[in-house]
Coordinates of C-alpha atoms in Angstrom, one line a residue:
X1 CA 101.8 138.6 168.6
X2 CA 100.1 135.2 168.8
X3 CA 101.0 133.8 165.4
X4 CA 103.2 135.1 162.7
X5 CA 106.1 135.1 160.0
X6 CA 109.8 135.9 161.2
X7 CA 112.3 136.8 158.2
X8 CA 114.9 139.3 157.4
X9 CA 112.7 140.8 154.4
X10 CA 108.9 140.3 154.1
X11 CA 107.7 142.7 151.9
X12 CA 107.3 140.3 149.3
X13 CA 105.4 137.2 151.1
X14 CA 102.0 135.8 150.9
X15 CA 102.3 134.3 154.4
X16 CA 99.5 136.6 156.3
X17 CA 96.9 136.4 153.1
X18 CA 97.4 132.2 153.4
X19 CA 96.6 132.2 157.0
X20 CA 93.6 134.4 156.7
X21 CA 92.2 131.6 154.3
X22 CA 93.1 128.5 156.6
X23 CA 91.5 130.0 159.8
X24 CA 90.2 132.8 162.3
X25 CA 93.3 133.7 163.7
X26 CA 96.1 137.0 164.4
X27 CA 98.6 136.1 161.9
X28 CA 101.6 139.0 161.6
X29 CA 104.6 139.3 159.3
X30 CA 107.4 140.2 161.8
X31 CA 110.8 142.0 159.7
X32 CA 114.0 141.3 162.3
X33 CA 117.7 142.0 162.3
X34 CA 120.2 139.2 163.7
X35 CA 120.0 140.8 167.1
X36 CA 116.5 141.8 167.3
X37 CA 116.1 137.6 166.5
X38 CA 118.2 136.9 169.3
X39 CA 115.9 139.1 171.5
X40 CA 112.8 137.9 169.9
X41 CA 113.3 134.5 170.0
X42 CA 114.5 135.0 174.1
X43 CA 111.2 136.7 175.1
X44 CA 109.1 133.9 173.3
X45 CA 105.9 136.3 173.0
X46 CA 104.7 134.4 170.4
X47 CA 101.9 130.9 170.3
X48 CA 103.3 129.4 167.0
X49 CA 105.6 131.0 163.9
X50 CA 107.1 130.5 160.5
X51 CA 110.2 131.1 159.8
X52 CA 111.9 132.3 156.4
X53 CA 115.4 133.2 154.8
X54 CA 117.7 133.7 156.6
X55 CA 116.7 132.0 160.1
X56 CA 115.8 128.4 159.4
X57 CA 118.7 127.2 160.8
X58 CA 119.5 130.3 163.3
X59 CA 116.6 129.7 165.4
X60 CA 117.7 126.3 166.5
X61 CA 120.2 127.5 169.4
X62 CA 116.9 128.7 171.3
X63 CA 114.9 125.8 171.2
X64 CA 114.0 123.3 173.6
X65 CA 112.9 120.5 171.5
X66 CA 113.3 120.3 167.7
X67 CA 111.3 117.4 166.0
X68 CA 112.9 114.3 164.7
X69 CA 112.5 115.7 161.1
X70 CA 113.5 118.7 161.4
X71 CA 116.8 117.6 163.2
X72 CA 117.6 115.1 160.8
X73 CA 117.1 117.6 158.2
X74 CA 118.8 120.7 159.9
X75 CA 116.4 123.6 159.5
X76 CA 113.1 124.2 160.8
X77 CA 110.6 126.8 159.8
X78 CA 108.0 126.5 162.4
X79 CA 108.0 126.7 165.8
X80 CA 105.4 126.4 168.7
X81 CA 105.3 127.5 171.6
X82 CA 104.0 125.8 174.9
X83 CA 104.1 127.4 178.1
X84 CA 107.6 128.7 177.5
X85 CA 108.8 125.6 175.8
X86 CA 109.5 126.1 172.3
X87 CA 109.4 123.1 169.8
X88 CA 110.8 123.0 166.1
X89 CA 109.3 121.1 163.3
X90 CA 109.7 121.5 159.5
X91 CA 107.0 121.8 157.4
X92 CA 108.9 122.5 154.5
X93 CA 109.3 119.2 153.9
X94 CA 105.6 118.4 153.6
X95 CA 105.4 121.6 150.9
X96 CA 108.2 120.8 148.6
X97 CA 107.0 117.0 148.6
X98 CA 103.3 118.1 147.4
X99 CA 105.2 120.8 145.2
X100 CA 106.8 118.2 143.2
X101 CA 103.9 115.8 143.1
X102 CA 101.8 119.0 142.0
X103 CA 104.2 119.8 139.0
X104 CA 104.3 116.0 138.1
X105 CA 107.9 116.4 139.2
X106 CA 109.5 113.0 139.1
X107 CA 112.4 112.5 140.9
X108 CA 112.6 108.6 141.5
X109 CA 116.0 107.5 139.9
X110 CA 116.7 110.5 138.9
X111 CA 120.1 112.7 139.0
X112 CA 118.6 115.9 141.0
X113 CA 120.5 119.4 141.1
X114 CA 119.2 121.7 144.2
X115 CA 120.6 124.6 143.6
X116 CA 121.7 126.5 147.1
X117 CA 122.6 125.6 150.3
X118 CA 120.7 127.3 153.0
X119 CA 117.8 125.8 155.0
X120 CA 115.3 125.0 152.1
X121 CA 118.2 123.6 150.4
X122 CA 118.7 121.2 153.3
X123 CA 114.8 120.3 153.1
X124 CA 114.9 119.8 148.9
X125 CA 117.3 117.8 149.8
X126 CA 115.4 115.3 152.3
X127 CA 112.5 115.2 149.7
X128 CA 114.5 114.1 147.1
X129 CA 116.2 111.3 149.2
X130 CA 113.0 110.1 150.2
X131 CA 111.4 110.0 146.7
X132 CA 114.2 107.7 145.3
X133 CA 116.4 110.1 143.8
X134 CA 119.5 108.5 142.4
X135 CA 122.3 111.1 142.7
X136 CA 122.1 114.4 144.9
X137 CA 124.1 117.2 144.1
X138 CA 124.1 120.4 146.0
X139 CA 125.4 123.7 143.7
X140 CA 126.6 126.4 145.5
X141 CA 128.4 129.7 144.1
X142 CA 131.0 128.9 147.0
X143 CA 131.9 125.1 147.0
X144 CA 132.8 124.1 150.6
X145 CA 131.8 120.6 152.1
X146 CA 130.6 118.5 149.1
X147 CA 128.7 120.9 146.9
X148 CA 129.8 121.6 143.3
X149 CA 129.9 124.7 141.7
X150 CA 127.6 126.4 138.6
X151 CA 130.4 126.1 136.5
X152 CA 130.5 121.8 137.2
X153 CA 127.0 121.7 136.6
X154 CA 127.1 123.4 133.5
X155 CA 130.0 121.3 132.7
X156 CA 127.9 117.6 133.1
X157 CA 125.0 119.4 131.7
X158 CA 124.1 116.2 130.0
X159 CA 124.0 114.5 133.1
X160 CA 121.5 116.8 135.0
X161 CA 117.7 115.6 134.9
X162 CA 115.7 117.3 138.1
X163 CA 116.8 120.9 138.8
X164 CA 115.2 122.3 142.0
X165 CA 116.5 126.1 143.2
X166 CA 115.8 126.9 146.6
X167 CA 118.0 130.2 146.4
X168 CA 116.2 133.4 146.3
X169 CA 117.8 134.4 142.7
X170 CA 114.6 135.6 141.0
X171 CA 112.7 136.8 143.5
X172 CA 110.6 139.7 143.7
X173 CA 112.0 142.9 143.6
X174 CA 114.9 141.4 141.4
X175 CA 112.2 139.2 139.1
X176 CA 114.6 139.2 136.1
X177 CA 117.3 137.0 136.8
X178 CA 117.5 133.1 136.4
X179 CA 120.1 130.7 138.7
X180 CA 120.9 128.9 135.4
X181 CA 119.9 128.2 132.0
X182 CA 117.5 125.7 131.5
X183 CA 118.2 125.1 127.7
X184 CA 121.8 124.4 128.6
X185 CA 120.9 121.2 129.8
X186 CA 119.3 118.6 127.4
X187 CA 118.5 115.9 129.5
X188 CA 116.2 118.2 131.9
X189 CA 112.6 116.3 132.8
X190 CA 111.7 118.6 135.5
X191 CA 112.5 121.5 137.6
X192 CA 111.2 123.3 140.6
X193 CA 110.8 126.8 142.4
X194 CA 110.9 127.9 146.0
X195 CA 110.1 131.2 144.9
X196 CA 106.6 131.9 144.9
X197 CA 107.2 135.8 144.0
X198 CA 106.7 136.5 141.2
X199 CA 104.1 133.9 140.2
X200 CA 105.9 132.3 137.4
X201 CA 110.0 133.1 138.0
X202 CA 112.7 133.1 134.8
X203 CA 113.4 130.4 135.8
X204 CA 110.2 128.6 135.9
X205 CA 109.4 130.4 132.4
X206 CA 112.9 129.2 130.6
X207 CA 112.2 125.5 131.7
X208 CA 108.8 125.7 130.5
X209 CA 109.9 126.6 127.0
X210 CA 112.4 123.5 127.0
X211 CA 109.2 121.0 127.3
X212 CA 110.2 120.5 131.0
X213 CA 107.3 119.6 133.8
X214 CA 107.6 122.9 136.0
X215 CA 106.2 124.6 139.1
X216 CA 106.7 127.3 140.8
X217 CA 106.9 127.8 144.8
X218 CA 103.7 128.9 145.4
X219 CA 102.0 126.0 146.0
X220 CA 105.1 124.9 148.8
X221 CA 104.2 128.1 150.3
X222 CA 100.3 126.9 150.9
X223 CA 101.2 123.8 151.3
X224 CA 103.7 124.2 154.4
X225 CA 101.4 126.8 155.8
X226 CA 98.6 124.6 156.4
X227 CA 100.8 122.0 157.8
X228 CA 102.0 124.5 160.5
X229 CA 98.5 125.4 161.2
X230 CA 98.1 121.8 162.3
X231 CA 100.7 122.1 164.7
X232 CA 100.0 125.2 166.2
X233 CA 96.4 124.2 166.8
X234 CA 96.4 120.5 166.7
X235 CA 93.7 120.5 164.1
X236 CA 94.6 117.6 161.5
X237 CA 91.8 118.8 159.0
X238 CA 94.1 122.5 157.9
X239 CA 96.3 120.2 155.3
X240 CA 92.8 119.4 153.5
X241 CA 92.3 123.4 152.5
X242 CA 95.2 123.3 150.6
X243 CA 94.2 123.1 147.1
X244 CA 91.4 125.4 148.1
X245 CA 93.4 127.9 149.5
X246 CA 95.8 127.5 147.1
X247 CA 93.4 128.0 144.2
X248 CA 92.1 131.1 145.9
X249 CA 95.5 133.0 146.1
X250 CA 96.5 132.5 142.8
X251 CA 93.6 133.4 141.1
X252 CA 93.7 136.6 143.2
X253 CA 97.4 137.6 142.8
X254 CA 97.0 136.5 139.0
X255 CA 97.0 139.7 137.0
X256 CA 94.8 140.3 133.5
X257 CA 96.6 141.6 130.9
X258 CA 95.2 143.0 127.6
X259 CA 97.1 143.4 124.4
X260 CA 96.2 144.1 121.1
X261 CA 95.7 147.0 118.6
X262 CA 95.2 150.6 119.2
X263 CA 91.3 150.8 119.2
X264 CA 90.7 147.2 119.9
X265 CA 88.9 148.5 123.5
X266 CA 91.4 147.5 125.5
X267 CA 91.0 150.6 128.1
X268 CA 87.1 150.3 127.9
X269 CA 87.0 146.5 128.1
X270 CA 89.8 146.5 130.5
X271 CA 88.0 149.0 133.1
X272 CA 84.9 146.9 133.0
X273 CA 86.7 143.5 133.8
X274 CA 88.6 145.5 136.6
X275 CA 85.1 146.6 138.0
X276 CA 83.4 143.0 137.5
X277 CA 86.9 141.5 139.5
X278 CA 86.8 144.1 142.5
X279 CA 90.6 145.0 140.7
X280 CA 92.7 148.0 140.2
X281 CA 92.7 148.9 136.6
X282 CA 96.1 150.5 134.7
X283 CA 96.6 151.7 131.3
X284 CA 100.2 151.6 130.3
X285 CA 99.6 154.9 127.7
X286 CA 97.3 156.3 131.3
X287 CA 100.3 156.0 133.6
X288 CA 102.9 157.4 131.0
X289 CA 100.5 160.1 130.4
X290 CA 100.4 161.5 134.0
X291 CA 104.1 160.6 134.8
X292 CA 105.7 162.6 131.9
X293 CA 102.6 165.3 131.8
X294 CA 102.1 165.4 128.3
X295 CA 100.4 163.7 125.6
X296 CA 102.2 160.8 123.5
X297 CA 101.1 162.8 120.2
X298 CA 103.4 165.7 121.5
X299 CA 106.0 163.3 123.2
X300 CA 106.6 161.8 119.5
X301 CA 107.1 165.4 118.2
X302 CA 110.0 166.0 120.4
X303 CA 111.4 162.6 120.9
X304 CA 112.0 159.6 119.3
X305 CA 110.1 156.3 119.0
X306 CA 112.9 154.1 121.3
X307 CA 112.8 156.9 123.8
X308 CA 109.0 156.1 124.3
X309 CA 109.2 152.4 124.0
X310 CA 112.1 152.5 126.6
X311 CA 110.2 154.6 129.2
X312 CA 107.3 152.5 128.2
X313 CA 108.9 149.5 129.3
X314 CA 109.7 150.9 132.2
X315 CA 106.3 150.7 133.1
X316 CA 105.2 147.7 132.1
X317 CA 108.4 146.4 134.1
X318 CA 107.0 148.3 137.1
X319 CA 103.4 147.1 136.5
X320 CA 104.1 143.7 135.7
X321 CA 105.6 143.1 139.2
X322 CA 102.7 144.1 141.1
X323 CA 100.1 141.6 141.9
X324 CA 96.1 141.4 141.2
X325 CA 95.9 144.2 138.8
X326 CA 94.0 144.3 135.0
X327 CA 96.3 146.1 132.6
X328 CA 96.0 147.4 129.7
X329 CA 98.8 147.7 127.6
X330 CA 99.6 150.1 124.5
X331 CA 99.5 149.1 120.9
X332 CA 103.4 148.5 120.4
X333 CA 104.2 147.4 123.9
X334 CA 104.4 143.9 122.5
X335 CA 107.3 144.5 120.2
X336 CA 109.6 144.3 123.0
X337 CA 110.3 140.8 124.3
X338 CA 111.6 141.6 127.1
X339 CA 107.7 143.4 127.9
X340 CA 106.2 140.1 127.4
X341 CA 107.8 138.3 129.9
X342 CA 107.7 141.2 132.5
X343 CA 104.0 141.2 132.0
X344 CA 103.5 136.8 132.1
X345 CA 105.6 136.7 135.6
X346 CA 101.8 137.5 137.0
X347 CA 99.8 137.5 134.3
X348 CA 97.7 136.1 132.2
X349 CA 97.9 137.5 128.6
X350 CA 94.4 138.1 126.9
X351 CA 94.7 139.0 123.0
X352 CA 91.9 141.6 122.2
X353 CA 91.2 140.3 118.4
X354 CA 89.3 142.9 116.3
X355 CA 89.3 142.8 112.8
X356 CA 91.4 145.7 111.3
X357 CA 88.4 147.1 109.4
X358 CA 86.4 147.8 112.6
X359 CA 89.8 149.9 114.2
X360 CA 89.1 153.3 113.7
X361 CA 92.4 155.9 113.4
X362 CA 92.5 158.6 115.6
X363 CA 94.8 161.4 115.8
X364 CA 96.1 160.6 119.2
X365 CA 97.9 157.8 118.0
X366 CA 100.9 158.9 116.6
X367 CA 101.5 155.5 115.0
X368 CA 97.8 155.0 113.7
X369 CA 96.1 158.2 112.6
X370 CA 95.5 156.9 109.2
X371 CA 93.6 153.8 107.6
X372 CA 97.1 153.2 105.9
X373 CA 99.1 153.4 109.5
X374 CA 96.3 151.3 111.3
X375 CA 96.8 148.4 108.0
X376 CA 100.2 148.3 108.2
X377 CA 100.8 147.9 112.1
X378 CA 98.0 145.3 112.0
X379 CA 100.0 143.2 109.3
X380 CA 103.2 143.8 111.5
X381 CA 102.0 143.1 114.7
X382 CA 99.4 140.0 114.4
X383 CA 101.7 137.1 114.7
X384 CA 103.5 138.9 117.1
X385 CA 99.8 139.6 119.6
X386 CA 99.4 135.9 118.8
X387 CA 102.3 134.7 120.1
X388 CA 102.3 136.5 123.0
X389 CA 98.9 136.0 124.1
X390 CA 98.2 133.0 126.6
X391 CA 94.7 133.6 125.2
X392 CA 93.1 134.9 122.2
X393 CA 89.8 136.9 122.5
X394 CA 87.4 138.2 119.5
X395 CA 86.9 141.9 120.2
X396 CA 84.2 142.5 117.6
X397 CA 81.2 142.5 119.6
X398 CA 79.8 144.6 122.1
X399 CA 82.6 145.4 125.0
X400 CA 79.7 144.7 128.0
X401 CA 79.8 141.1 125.8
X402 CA 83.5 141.1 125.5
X403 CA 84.6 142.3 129.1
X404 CA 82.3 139.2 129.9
X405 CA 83.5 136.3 127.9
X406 CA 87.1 137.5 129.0
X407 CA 85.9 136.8 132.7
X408 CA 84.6 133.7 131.7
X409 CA 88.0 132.8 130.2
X410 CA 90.0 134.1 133.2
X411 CA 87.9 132.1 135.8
X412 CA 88.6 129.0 133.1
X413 CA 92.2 129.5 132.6
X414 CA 92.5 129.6 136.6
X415 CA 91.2 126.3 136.9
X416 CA 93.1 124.9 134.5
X417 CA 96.3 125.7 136.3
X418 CA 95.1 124.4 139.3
X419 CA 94.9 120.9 137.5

């Protein structure tokens, strides 16, 4: 291996489809045990690396020279290696600096929370310190050398303003869970992410509805990555690709999501805009079709309505995790909360908008084979579609004209977040 990623897990990281965008180059994700580091790291078969949770701060013991930064902070996630003489640096720092600045994360007499105390903690805290922060406070689950706990924190809640988690608590494959609550604290102007998986945490999402400046770790990610591609082939010009890489992943790993009435051509449009985006195309009613191996007219007969909605979340769940997909979603998926925000951690929510008088029933829907049934969930479920949607879409025309406007707005709404 020339260049790579070392890291306990890496199933989950973006690292190798960032480095193919920067540059020409052999870029690996390497998964190692504490011993197989020891052995790794010994052998030094490597030109440059990143490294992730947990080694930041286990690597050090085997280098040779670590970089003033880097030592001051006490982590370092890149490392070069020159004829057998391995250097550490830190490029985290650079990231989470151009993470904040991206969010409009101001920390500049500010009381700032970092939540965690491994090495990205170390580096969030160097940022923060050098952007004038006013108080630091380190929150760890087990106090030991200056950090308070979650339950101080939530105790001064009035006095925290900048919240920044660096643990991996709502990470992908455990997407649901949130550090803390944001709406516990009143006084919160900002908060950021490390995690970049999925794209938009709990976390990230709860602050957001408080009115808070937030961002997600994504952009850190790019943003460190290029910086270690200027070390490892002393080419000052990667750091300028950022945006442009950055802008390029996340439109990519963004998912579509369509939601809206039974019959608003969500499966037809869906598979068009899947075709037009070079994407893999899912129907929530599809998959729970072929996994249960009957249709959802006879899976009513025998079963209840919550046992369908409950094994229809479980898709969506699954779905929702997954990256760079157009979904289509059933009629009623949207009654479930908890379906919404599964389905916005990578998405983007499109509202398919037809007007109830051009839904035809069917007799495969169980819940809208009649002009009556169809009337009635349309009255039910409208605010609800609305709501939910990031964007609202007319359905009435033609679905070649419909599955094309909706491409329009995706490509739109991406560049909007880039802003």
């Amino acid at each position: 291996m020339e260049y790579g990623c070392i890291g306990k897990k890496l199933g989950h990281s973006f690292s190798a489809v960032i480095h193919a965008k920067l540059g020409d180059y052999d870029y690996r994700l390497v998964e190692l045990t504490e011993d197989e580091l020891t052995e790794f790291m010994k052998k030094k078969n490597f030109k440059g690396i990143n490294v992730t949770i947990p080694y930041k701060e286990t690597v050090i013991p085997f280098l040779d020279h670590i970089d003033v930064s880097a030592s001051q902070i006490g982590a370092v996630n890149t490392i070069v290696n020159e004829n057998g003489v391995l250097t550490g640096y830190n490029t985290d720092f650079y990231g989470m600096t151009q993470l904040l600045k991206k969010g409009g994360i101001d920390v500049d007499g500010k009381n700032v929370y970092i939540l965690g105390t491994g090495g990205t903690s170390k580096t969030a805290r160097a940022v923060a310190a050098s952007l004038g922060a006013k108080e630091i406070y380190v929150v760890s689950r087990n106090p030991k050398s200056g950090e308070i706990s979650y339950d101080d924190m939530n105790a001064n809640a009035e006095n925290v303003e900048v919240i920044i988690n660096t643990t991996p608590v709502g990470m992908f494959p455990k997407p649901d869970a949130s550090a803390v609550e944001p709406s516990h604290f009143s006084n919160l102007s900002g908060a950021a992410d490390a995690v970049y998986n999925p794209l938009t945490t709990e976390f990230i999402s709860k602050v957001k509805a408080c009115k808070a400046n937030a961002v997600n770790g994504l952009y850190m990610l790019v943003a460190q990555a290029a910086s270690a591609a200027e070390l490892f082939f002393s080419d000052g010009t990667m750091t300028s690709k950022t945006d442009e890489v950055f802008a390029e992943i996340y439109k990519e790993k963004l998912n579509v999501v369509l939601i809206g009435m039974p019959g608003s051509g969500k499966t037809t449009i869906g598979k068009l805009v899947a075709k037009s985006l070079g994407r893999e195309f899912y129907d929530t009613d599809e998959v729970f079709v072929t996994e249960e191996q009957t249709t959802i007219s006879d899976y009513f007969a025998s079963h209840t309505e919550k046992d369908f909605r409950d094994r229809e979340s479980e898709i969506v769940a699954n779905l929702g995790a997954k990256n760079s997909l157009v979904i289509a979603t059933g009629g009623g998926a949207v009654l479930r909360e908890e379906n919404i925000r599964h389905l916005k951690q990578n998405g983007v929510i499109f509202f398919l908008d037809r007007d109830v008088e051009n839904i035809v029933p069917t007799s495969d829907r169980p819940l809208g084979s009649s002009r009556e049934a169809i009337e009635k969930r349309y009255r039910e479920r409208y605010p609800i579609y609305c709501s939910a949607a990031d964007i609202r879409l007319d359905s009435n025309s033609c679905v070649d004209t419909v599955a094309a406007n909706l491409a329009e707005e995706f490509n739109g709404f991406c560049r909007k977040e880039q802003l």
